[in-house]
Coordinates of C-alpha atoms in Angstrom, one line a residue:
M240 CA -34.5 49.6 8.5
K241 CA -32.0 47.0 7.2
R242 CA -29.0 48.8 8.8
A243 CA -30.8 48.8 12.1
A244 CA -31.7 45.1 11.9
S245 CA -28.1 44.3 11.1
T246 CA -26.9 46.3 14.0
A247 CA -29.4 44.7 16.3
S248 CA -28.4 41.2 15.3
S249 CA -24.6 41.8 15.5
P250 CA -24.2 41.3 19.3
A251 CA -26.2 38.0 19.2
T252 CA -24.0 36.8 16.3
A253 CA -20.8 37.7 18.1
W254 CA -22.1 36.0 21.3
L255 CA -22.6 32.8 19.4
K256 CA -19.5 33.1 17.3
W257 CA -16.7 33.3 19.9
P258 CA -17.8 30.4 22.1
L259 CA -18.0 28.3 19.0
V260 CA -14.5 29.5 17.9
L261 CA -13.2 28.7 21.4
A262 CA -14.7 25.2 21.4
L263 CA -13.2 24.5 17.9
A264 CA -9.8 25.8 19.1
L265 CA -9.8 23.7 22.2
S266 CA -10.9 20.6 20.1
G267 CA -8.1 21.3 17.7
L268 CA -5.5 21.7 20.4
Y269 CA -6.6 18.5 22.0
L270 CA -6.2 16.7 18.7
V271 CA -2.7 18.1 18.3
F272 CA -1.8 17.1 21.9
T273 CA -3.1 13.5 21.2
V274 CA -1.0 13.2 18.1
F275 CA 2.0 14.6 20.0
A276 CA 1.5 12.3 22.9
A277 CA 1.5 9.4 20.4
G278 CA 5.1 10.3 19.5
Q279 CA 4.3 11.8 16.1
V280 CA 6.0 15.2 16.6
W281 CA 6.1 16.2 13.0
W282 CA 2.5 15.3 12.3
A283 CA 1.5 17.3 15.4
M284 CA 3.4 20.3 14.1
G285 CA 1.8 20.0 10.7
L286 CA -1.6 19.7 12.1
L287 CA -1.0 22.7 14.4
V288 CA 0.2 24.8 11.3
F289 CA -2.9 23.7 9.4
L290 CA -5.3 24.7 12.2
A291 CA -3.5 28.0 12.9
S292 CA -3.6 29.0 9.2
A293 CA -7.3 28.1 9.0
F294 CA -8.2 30.2 12.1
F295 CA -6.1 33.1 10.7
V296 CA -7.7 33.1 7.3
Y297 CA -11.3 32.9 8.6
L298 CA -11.0 35.1 11.7
S299 CA -8.8 37.9 10.5
K300 CA -9.8 40.8 8.2
I301 CA -8.0 39.3 5.2
S302 CA -9.6 39.5 1.8
F303 CA -12.6 37.2 1.2
A304 CA -10.9 35.8 -1.8
Y305 CA -8.5 33.9 0.4
R306 CA -11.3 32.4 2.3
Y307 CA -12.6 30.8 -0.9
L308 CA -9.1 29.8 -2.1
Y309 CA -8.1 28.2 1.2
P310 CA -10.0 24.9 1.0
G311 CA -8.6 24.2 -2.4
L312 CA -5.1 25.1 -1.4
A313 CA -5.3 23.1 1.8
G314 CA -6.7 20.1 -0.1
M315 CA -3.9 20.3 -2.7
A316 CA -1.3 20.5 0.1
I317 CA -2.9 17.5 2.0
F318 CA -3.8 15.2 -0.9
V319 CA -1.1 16.1 -3.5
A320 CA 1.9 17.8 -2.0
L321 CA 2.0 15.8 1.3
P322 CA 1.8 12.3 -0.3
L323 CA 4.4 13.4 -2.9
L324 CA 6.9 14.6 -0.2
F325 CA 6.2 11.5 1.9
T326 CA 7.0 9.3 -1.2
V327 CA 10.2 11.2 -1.9
Q328 CA 11.2 10.8 1.8
I329 CA 10.7 7.1 1.7
G330 CA 12.8 6.9 -1.4
F331 CA 15.8 8.0 0.7
S332 CA 15.3 5.3 3.3
N333 CA 15.5 1.5 3.6
Y334 CA 11.8 1.2 4.4
S335 CA 10.7 -2.4 3.5
S336 CA 8.9 -5.4 5.0
S337 CA 12.0 -6.3 7.0
N338 CA 12.7 -2.7 8.1
L339 CA 9.3 -1.3 9.1
L340 CA 9.8 -0.1 12.7
T341 CA 11.9 2.5 14.4
Q342 CA 15.0 1.5 16.3
E343 CA 13.3 2.1 19.7
R344 CA 10.3 -0.1 18.8
V345 CA 12.6 -2.9 17.5
R346 CA 14.7 -2.7 20.7
G347 CA 11.5 -2.9 22.8
Y348 CA 10.2 -5.8 20.8
L349 CA 13.4 -7.8 21.4
L350 CA 13.6 -7.0 25.1
E351 CA 10.0 -8.3 25.5
Q352 CA 11.0 -11.7 24.2
T353 CA 11.0 -14.5 26.7
V354 CA 11.6 -18.2 26.8
P355 CA 10.4 -20.8 29.4
D356 CA 12.8 -21.8 32.2
D357 CA 12.9 -25.5 31.7
A358 CA 14.7 -26.1 35.1
H359 CA 11.7 -24.8 37.0
L360 CA 8.7 -26.2 35.2
K361 CA 5.6 -27.3 37.1
R362 CA 3.1 -29.9 36.1
F363 CA -0.4 -28.9 37.0
S364 CA -3.7 -30.6 37.5
L365 CA -7.1 -28.9 37.9
H366 CA -9.5 -30.1 40.6
A367 CA -13.2 -29.1 41.1
E368 CA -14.0 -27.6 44.6
G369 CA -17.6 -26.6 44.6
A370 CA -18.1 -23.4 42.6
E371 CA -14.3 -23.0 42.4
F372 CA -11.4 -24.9 41.1
R373 CA -8.1 -25.8 42.7
L374 CA -4.8 -25.8 40.8
A375 CA -2.2 -28.3 42.0
L376 CA 1.4 -27.8 40.9
R377 CA 4.4 -30.1 41.3
P378 CA 7.8 -30.5 39.7
V379 CA 7.8 -32.1 36.3
D380 CA 10.3 -34.8 37.4
E381 CA 8.4 -35.8 40.5
Q382 CA 6.6 -39.1 40.3
G383 CA 4.0 -40.7 42.5
E384 CA 2.5 -39.0 45.6
P385 CA 4.2 -35.7 46.1
G386 CA 5.3 -34.6 49.5
E387 CA 4.5 -31.0 48.9
I388 CA 2.0 -29.4 46.5
M389 CA 1.4 -25.8 45.6
Y390 CA -2.2 -25.0 45.6
V391 CA -4.2 -22.1 43.9
S392 CA -7.9 -21.6 44.5
A393 CA -9.5 -19.9 41.6
P394 CA -13.2 -19.3 40.7
L395 CA -12.4 -20.1 37.0
A396 CA -16.0 -20.3 36.1
L397 CA -16.5 -16.6 37.2
L398 CA -13.2 -15.5 35.5
H399 CA -14.6 -16.7 32.2
A400 CA -17.0 -13.8 32.3
Q401 CA -14.3 -11.2 32.8
P402 CA -12.7 -9.2 30.0
P403 CA -9.3 -10.6 28.8
A404 CA -6.6 -9.4 31.1
K405 CA -3.7 -10.7 33.1
I406 CA -4.9 -12.3 36.4
E407 CA -2.4 -12.4 39.2
M408 CA -3.0 -15.0 42.0
Q409 CA -1.1 -16.0 45.1
A410 CA -0.3 -19.6 45.7
F411 CA 0.3 -21.4 49.0
V412 CA 2.3 -24.5 49.8
A413 CA 0.9 -27.4 51.7
S414 CA 1.1 -31.2 51.7
P415 CA -1.8 -33.4 50.9
Q416 CA -2.1 -34.3 54.6
T417 CA -2.1 -30.7 55.9
A418 CA -4.3 -29.2 53.2
A419 CA -7.6 -27.6 54.4
T420 CA -9.6 -29.8 52.2
P421 CA -8.5 -32.8 50.3
L422 CA -8.2 -32.6 46.5
G423 CA -11.1 -33.9 44.5
P424 CA -10.5 -35.9 41.3
A425 CA -8.5 -34.2 38.6
L426 CA -10.4 -33.0 35.6
S427 CA -10.0 -34.7 32.3
L428 CA -8.0 -33.1 29.5
K429 CA -11.2 -32.1 27.7
E430 CA -12.5 -30.3 30.7
V431 CA -9.1 -28.6 31.3
L432 CA -9.1 -27.3 27.7
R433 CA -12.5 -25.7 28.3
H434 CA -10.7 -23.3 30.8
R435 CA -7.7 -22.8 28.6
E436 CA -8.4 -19.1 27.9
V437 CA -8.5 -18.3 31.6
L438 CA -5.5 -20.5 32.4
Q439 CA -3.5 -18.5 29.8
R440 CA -4.3 -15.3 31.6
L441 CA -3.2 -16.6 35.0
V442 CA 0.1 -15.4 36.5
L443 CA 0.8 -17.4 39.6
S444 CA 3.0 -15.7 42.3
L445 CA 4.7 -18.5 44.2
P446 CA 6.3 -17.8 47.6
A447 CA 9.9 -18.8 48.4
T448 CA 10.3 -22.4 49.8
A449 CA 13.1 -24.6 51.0
T450 CA 13.6 -26.0 47.6
E451 CA 12.9 -22.7 45.7
P452 CA 14.6 -19.9 47.8
Q453 CA 13.3 -17.1 45.5
A454 CA 9.7 -16.2 44.7
Q455 CA 8.6 -16.9 41.2
E456 CA 6.0 -15.9 38.7
L457 CA 4.6 -18.9 36.7
H458 CA 2.8 -18.6 33.4
Y459 CA 0.7 -21.1 31.4
L460 CA 3.0 -22.9 29.0
G461 CA 0.8 -25.7 27.7
V462 CA -2.0 -28.1 28.6
S463 CA -0.1 -29.6 31.4
E464 CA 2.6 -27.1 32.5
F465 CA 3.2 -23.8 34.2
G466 CA 6.6 -22.2 34.5
P467 CA 8.7 -19.0 34.8
L468 CA 9.8 -17.0 31.8
N469 CA 13.3 -15.7 31.3
R470 CA 14.2 -12.7 29.3
V471 CA 16.1 -13.5 26.0
W472 CA 17.9 -10.2 25.8
R473 CA 19.5 -7.7 28.1
A474 CA 19.9 -4.0 27.3
N475 CA 23.3 -2.3 27.5
A476 CA 24.1 1.3 28.2
D477 CA 25.5 1.9 24.7
G478 CA 22.2 0.8 23.1
S479 CA 23.4 -2.7 22.2
L480 CA 21.7 -5.9 23.2
T481 CA 23.2 -9.0 24.9
L482 CA 21.9 -12.5 24.3
N483 CA 21.5 -13.9 27.8
S484 CA 22.0 -17.5 26.7
D485 CA 25.6 -17.1 25.4
G486 CA 26.5 -13.4 26.1
V487 CA 26.9 -12.4 22.4
V488 CA 26.5 -8.6 21.9
Y489 CA 24.4 -7.3 19.0
K490 CA 25.0 -3.6 18.1
P491 CA 22.8 -1.4 16.0
N492 CA 24.2 -0.8 12.5
G493 CA 23.1 2.6 11.1
D494 CA 23.9 1.6 7.5
T495 CA 21.9 -1.6 7.3
G496 CA 19.2 -1.0 9.9
F497 CA 19.7 -4.2 11.9
F498 CA 21.2 -5.2 15.2
E499 CA 24.2 -7.2 14.2
S500 CA 26.7 -9.5 16.0
P501 CA 30.5 -9.3 15.5
T502 CA 30.2 -12.1 12.9
G503 CA 27.6 -10.2 10.9
E504 CA 24.5 -12.1 12.0
R505 CA 21.4 -9.9 11.9
L506 CA 18.4 -9.8 14.2
Q507 CA 14.9 -9.6 12.8
P508 CA 13.1 -7.3 12.5
G509 CA 15.2 -4.4 11.2
Y510 CA 14.5 -0.7 11.6
K511 CA 14.3 2.3 9.3
V512 CA 17.4 4.3 8.6
F513 CA 18.4 7.0 6.1
A514 CA 19.8 5.3 3.0
G515 CA 20.8 8.4 1.0
L516 CA 20.9 7.8 -2.8
K517 CA 21.3 4.0 -2.5
N518 CA 18.0 3.2 -4.0
Y519 CA 18.6 5.6 -6.9
A520 CA 22.1 4.3 -7.4
R521 CA 20.8 0.8 -7.5
M522 CA 18.8 1.6 -10.7
V523 CA 22.0 2.5 -12.5
L524 CA 24.9 0.6 -10.8
D525 CA 23.4 -2.7 -9.8
P526 CA 23.7 -4.9 -13.0
D527 CA 21.1 -7.4 -11.8
F528 CA 18.6 -4.6 -11.3
R529 CA 19.7 -2.2 -14.0
G530 CA 19.1 -4.7 -16.9
P531 CA 15.4 -5.3 -16.2
F532 CA 14.8 -1.7 -15.1
F533 CA 16.1 -0.2 -18.4
A534 CA 14.3 -2.9 -20.4
I535 CA 11.1 -2.0 -18.6
F536 CA 11.7 1.7 -19.1
L537 CA 12.3 1.3 -22.8
W538 CA 9.2 -0.9 -23.1
T539 CA 7.1 1.7 -21.2
V540 CA 8.2 4.4 -23.6
G541 CA 7.7 2.2 -26.6
F542 CA 4.3 0.9 -25.4
S543 CA 3.1 4.5 -24.8
A544 CA 4.4 5.8 -28.1
L545 CA 3.1 2.9 -30.2
T546 CA -0.3 3.2 -28.5
V547 CA -0.5 6.9 -29.4
L548 CA 0.6 6.1 -33.0
F549 CA -1.8 3.2 -33.6
T550 CA -4.8 4.9 -31.9
L551 CA -4.0 8.1 -33.9
L552 CA -3.9 6.3 -37.2
I553 CA -7.1 4.3 -36.6
G554 CA -9.0 7.1 -34.9
M555 CA -8.1 9.8 -37.5
A556 CA -8.9 7.4 -40.4
L557 CA -12.3 6.6 -38.9
A558 CA -13.0 10.3 -38.2
V559 CA -12.2 11.3 -41.8
L560 CA -14.3 8.4 -43.1
L561 CA -17.2 9.4 -40.9
N562 CA -16.9 13.0 -42.0
W563 CA -17.6 12.0 -45.6
E564 CA -20.8 13.7 -46.7
A565 CA -21.9 10.9 -49.0
L566 CA -21.7 8.2 -46.3
R567 CA -25.1 6.9 -45.1
F568 CA -25.9 5.9 -41.5
K569 CA -23.0 7.9 -40.1
T570 CA -24.6 8.3 -36.7
T571 CA -25.1 4.5 -36.4
Y572 CA -21.4 3.8 -37.4
R573 CA -20.2 6.5 -35.0
T574 CA -22.2 5.0 -32.1
L575 CA -20.9 1.5 -32.8
L576 CA -17.3 2.6 -33.1
F577 CA -17.6 4.6 -29.8
L578 CA -18.7 1.5 -27.8
P579 CA -15.2 0.3 -26.8
Y580 CA -14.8 3.7 -25.0
A581 CA -18.3 3.6 -23.4
V582 CA -17.8 0.1 -21.9
P583 CA -15.8 0.1 -18.7
G584 CA -12.2 -0.7 -19.5
F585 CA -11.7 -3.5 -16.9
I586 CA -14.6 -5.4 -18.4
S587 CA -13.2 -5.2 -21.9
I588 CA -9.7 -6.2 -20.7
L589 CA -11.1 -9.3 -19.0
V590 CA -13.1 -10.2 -22.1
F591 CA -9.9 -10.0 -24.2
K592 CA -8.0 -12.1 -21.6
G593 CA -10.5 -14.8 -22.4
L594 CA -10.4 -14.3 -26.1
F595 CA -6.6 -14.6 -26.2
N596 CA -6.5 -17.8 -24.0
Q597 CA -4.1 -20.2 -25.7
N598 CA -6.2 -23.3 -25.3
F599 CA -9.9 -22.1 -25.2
G600 CA -9.8 -18.6 -26.6
E601 CA -11.8 -17.7 -29.7
I602 CA -8.8 -16.0 -31.4
N603 CA -6.7 -19.1 -31.2
A604 CA -9.6 -21.2 -32.3
I605 CA -9.9 -19.1 -35.5
L606 CA -6.1 -19.1 -36.1
D607 CA -6.0 -22.8 -35.6
A608 CA -8.9 -23.4 -38.1
L609 CA -7.4 -21.1 -40.7
F610 CA -3.6 -21.6 -40.3
G611 CA -3.2 -24.5 -37.9
I612 CA -1.4 -22.3 -35.2
K613 CA -2.1 -21.6 -31.6
P614 CA 0.2 -18.7 -30.5
A615 CA 1.2 -18.6 -26.8
W616 CA 0.0 -15.1 -26.2
F617 CA 0.8 -15.1 -22.5
A618 CA 4.1 -17.1 -22.5
D619 CA 6.0 -15.5 -25.4
P620 CA 7.3 -12.0 -24.5
L621 CA 6.9 -10.6 -28.0
L622 CA 3.4 -12.0 -28.4
A623 CA 2.4 -10.7 -25.0
K624 CA 3.5 -7.2 -25.9
T625 CA 1.7 -7.4 -29.2
M626 CA -1.5 -8.5 -27.4
L627 CA -1.2 -5.5 -25.0
L628 CA -0.9 -3.1 -28.0
I629 CA -3.9 -4.7 -29.7
V630 CA -6.1 -4.4 -26.7
N631 CA -4.9 -0.9 -25.8
T632 CA -5.4 0.3 -29.3
W633 CA -9.0 -1.1 -29.2
L634 CA -9.6 0.7 -26.0
G635 CA -8.0 4.0 -27.0
Y636 CA -9.0 4.7 -30.7
P637 CA -12.5 5.9 -29.9
Y638 CA -11.1 8.8 -27.8
I639 CA -8.9 9.9 -30.7
M640 CA -11.7 9.4 -33.2
V641 CA -14.0 11.8 -31.1
L642 CA -11.2 14.4 -30.9
C643 CA -10.5 14.3 -34.6
T644 CA -14.2 14.5 -35.4
G645 CA -14.6 17.6 -33.4
L646 CA -11.5 19.2 -35.0
L647 CA -12.6 18.3 -38.5
K648 CA -15.9 20.0 -37.9
A649 CA -14.0 23.2 -37.1
I650 CA -12.3 23.2 -40.6
P651 CA -14.1 25.5 -43.0
S652 CA -15.7 23.6 -45.9
D653 CA -14.7 26.4 -48.3
L654 CA -11.1 25.1 -48.2
Y655 CA -12.2 21.7 -49.5
E656 CA -14.4 23.3 -52.2
A657 CA -11.5 25.4 -53.4
S658 CA -9.3 22.3 -53.4
A659 CA -11.8 20.4 -55.4
I660 CA -12.0 23.2 -58.0
A661 CA -8.2 23.1 -58.2
G662 CA -8.4 19.3 -59.0
A663 CA -6.9 18.0 -55.7
G664 CA -7.7 14.5 -54.6
P665 CA -8.5 13.1 -51.1
L666 CA -4.9 12.5 -50.2
T667 CA -3.9 16.0 -51.1
N668 CA -6.8 17.4 -49.1
F669 CA -5.7 15.3 -46.1
F670 CA -2.0 16.2 -46.1
K671 CA -2.3 19.8 -47.3
I672 CA -5.5 20.9 -45.5
T673 CA -6.6 18.5 -42.8
T674 CA -3.3 17.5 -41.2
P675 CA -1.8 21.1 -40.8
L676 CA -5.0 22.5 -39.3
I677 CA -5.6 19.8 -36.7
A678 CA -1.9 19.1 -35.8
K679 CA -1.5 22.0 -33.4
P680 CA -4.6 21.5 -31.3
L681 CA -4.2 17.8 -31.4
T682 CA -0.6 17.6 -30.3
P683 CA -1.1 18.6 -26.6
L684 CA -3.9 16.0 -26.4
L685 CA -1.6 13.3 -27.8
V686 CA 1.0 14.2 -25.2
G687 CA -1.7 13.7 -22.6
V688 CA -2.6 10.3 -24.1
F689 CA 1.1 9.4 -23.9
A690 CA 1.3 10.4 -20.3
F691 CA -1.8 8.4 -19.5
N692 CA -0.5 5.2 -21.1
F693 CA 2.8 5.8 -19.4
N694 CA 1.0 5.0 -16.2
N695 CA -1.6 2.5 -17.5
F696 CA -1.5 0.2 -14.6
V697 CA -5.0 -1.3 -15.0
L698 CA -4.3 -2.8 -18.4
I699 CA -1.0 -4.5 -17.4
A700 CA -2.4 -5.8 -14.0
L701 CA -5.6 -7.3 -15.5
L702 CA -4.3 -8.7 -18.8
T703 CA -0.8 -10.0 -18.2
D704 CA 0.2 -9.0 -14.6
G705 CA 3.6 -8.2 -16.1
R706 CA 4.3 -11.8 -17.1
P707 CA 6.3 -13.5 -18.5
D708 CA 9.0 -12.7 -15.9
F709 CA 12.7 -12.0 -16.5
L710 CA 15.0 -14.8 -15.4
N711 CA 17.8 -14.6 -12.8
T712 CA 16.9 -11.2 -11.3
K713 CA 17.2 -10.1 -7.7
V714 CA 13.9 -8.2 -7.9
P715 CA 11.1 -10.1 -9.8
A716 CA 10.3 -8.2 -13.0
G717 CA 8.0 -9.0 -15.9
Q718 CA 8.8 -8.4 -19.5
T719 CA 5.4 -6.8 -20.1
D720 CA 5.6 -4.7 -16.9
I721 CA 5.6 -0.9 -17.4
L722 CA 7.3 1.2 -14.7
V723 CA 4.1 1.7 -12.7
S724 CA 3.2 -2.0 -12.5
Y725 CA 6.9 -2.8 -11.8
T726 CA 6.8 -0.3 -8.9
Y727 CA 3.6 -2.0 -7.6
R728 CA 5.3 -5.4 -7.7
I729 CA 8.3 -4.1 -5.8
A730 CA 6.2 -2.4 -3.1
F731 CA 3.3 -4.9 -2.6
Q732 CA 3.9 -8.2 -4.2
D733 CA 6.6 -10.8 -4.6
S734 CA 9.7 -8.6 -4.2
G735 CA 10.0 -8.5 -0.4
Q736 CA 7.9 -5.3 -0.2
D737 CA 10.8 -2.9 -0.7
F738 CA 8.9 0.4 -0.2
G739 CA 12.1 2.5 -0.3
L740 CA 13.1 1.2 -3.8
A741 CA 9.5 1.5 -5.0
A742 CA 9.3 5.1 -3.8
A743 CA 12.5 5.9 -5.6
V744 CA 11.1 4.5 -8.8
S745 CA 7.8 6.4 -8.2
T746 CA 9.8 9.6 -7.9
V747 CA 11.5 8.9 -11.2
I748 CA 8.1 8.3 -12.8
F749 CA 6.8 11.5 -11.3
L750 CA 9.7 13.5 -12.7
M751 CA 9.1 12.0 -16.2
V752 CA 5.4 12.7 -16.1
A753 CA 6.1 16.2 -14.8
V754 CA 8.4 16.8 -17.8
M755 CA 5.7 15.6 -20.2
S756 CA 3.2 17.9 -18.5
L757 CA 5.5 20.9 -18.9
V758 CA 6.0 20.0 -22.6
N759 CA 2.2 19.7 -22.9
L760 CA 1.7 23.2 -21.3
R761 CA 4.4 24.7 -23.6
L762 CA 2.6 23.2 -26.7
M763 CA -0.8 24.4 -25.5
K764 CA 0.7 27.9 -25.0
A765 CA 2.3 27.8 -28.4
N766 CA -1.0 26.8 -30.0
S767 CA -2.9 29.6 -28.3
K768 CA -0.8 32.2 -30.0

């Protein structure tokens, strides 16, 4: 009966399946075409490969295991591998706030630049004419009653209701005596400004006259003037641009990513070019960048290593103490000591920022009362680093304490009983029994803690923001910055947004963390044997 029901439902399922597949395929191809039409060829090819692989996996007779694995593999490729490759690619370019666009877009932007033609400016006045308005234009240097006026009749009140767009209107020439209807009184400046949005959209096509032998297009240039616009740049066949005002030629420089004149003057904005290993070489060869970079690198390693050391000492000491059988209220103590880990880190960091305030913080108030000193925690580099280690140790020791507590519970109590019979003391038990038994399982976890603090951006950003800064550096750098916060400052803050250099530093950080991850895996593999 079941086989028959399945056979009977198969044609209906197939009838619904293939139209749905066809609709999805057409939608996907339309999306690919849209991306391709936008000029993103590589993104369109990647999207096409992704859609084709998805259809192949779910429509072919491939093993069902691949159908379950595909979403995870696709997600890893899109959200892990693709951003990583994109970051590495940026690291080999000059991508920055001054070099954001492609060369074609920069050229188009420059060719669109215009300047008013001061020799052909027209003063205008706006006159009411029933439901419409009349625009009267005259040369700016003409005084008194003009002999010839250019008129434009425009229902500006109705144009206010139209969506923003360029409005082209024809003008006609007449004298005040031959005009069809005389001009009414000119509107005041306040009334003219009410129609400013519509006036800005007007493009007046003026016919040729005896004084102006060529037809002109006039644009709104201010509250009292219309005039033609002249192009600033002229494109040349070799890809260079000529400045129309003085004829200077600006050629694209593939090394710097700017249009440059023969004297080296650069046009803004620049465009993206391949920079090779320049960003990586800058870390090593540029003395103004190398000094702060290596200082920050050493502090990052020291900060991570000292955090692991201090949290390990405190966390293990508390775990051993809480494992003491004769200690009363152990659960209460363990709960209280775990609170720094339970409270969100950014809240604790901001609380400590207030506690360490030089003038109003409670820590300086206590030190002033006891010793008469008020340390400048945020101004002195050594004190700022000490403060970071204190706060990070406070935030990190509960995690180590919990790890050590679990590992201590796994040690057989018979070992300690035999040690007590042999007359060994607590220190002997700790160094001969406890430490050897928890060292192997704890080592990979400590490597993970080191890697986490290597990229502990939140602590630096919220507590010191990398300050105090190094002096006389090309790229602003803080003495309490770690590599990840330094990279953030290069990319998004007060360093000119040098995305290429930031991507290069990020790639170096990734390689370091990858090496630490490999070491961690090796240690875990060795401990499992």
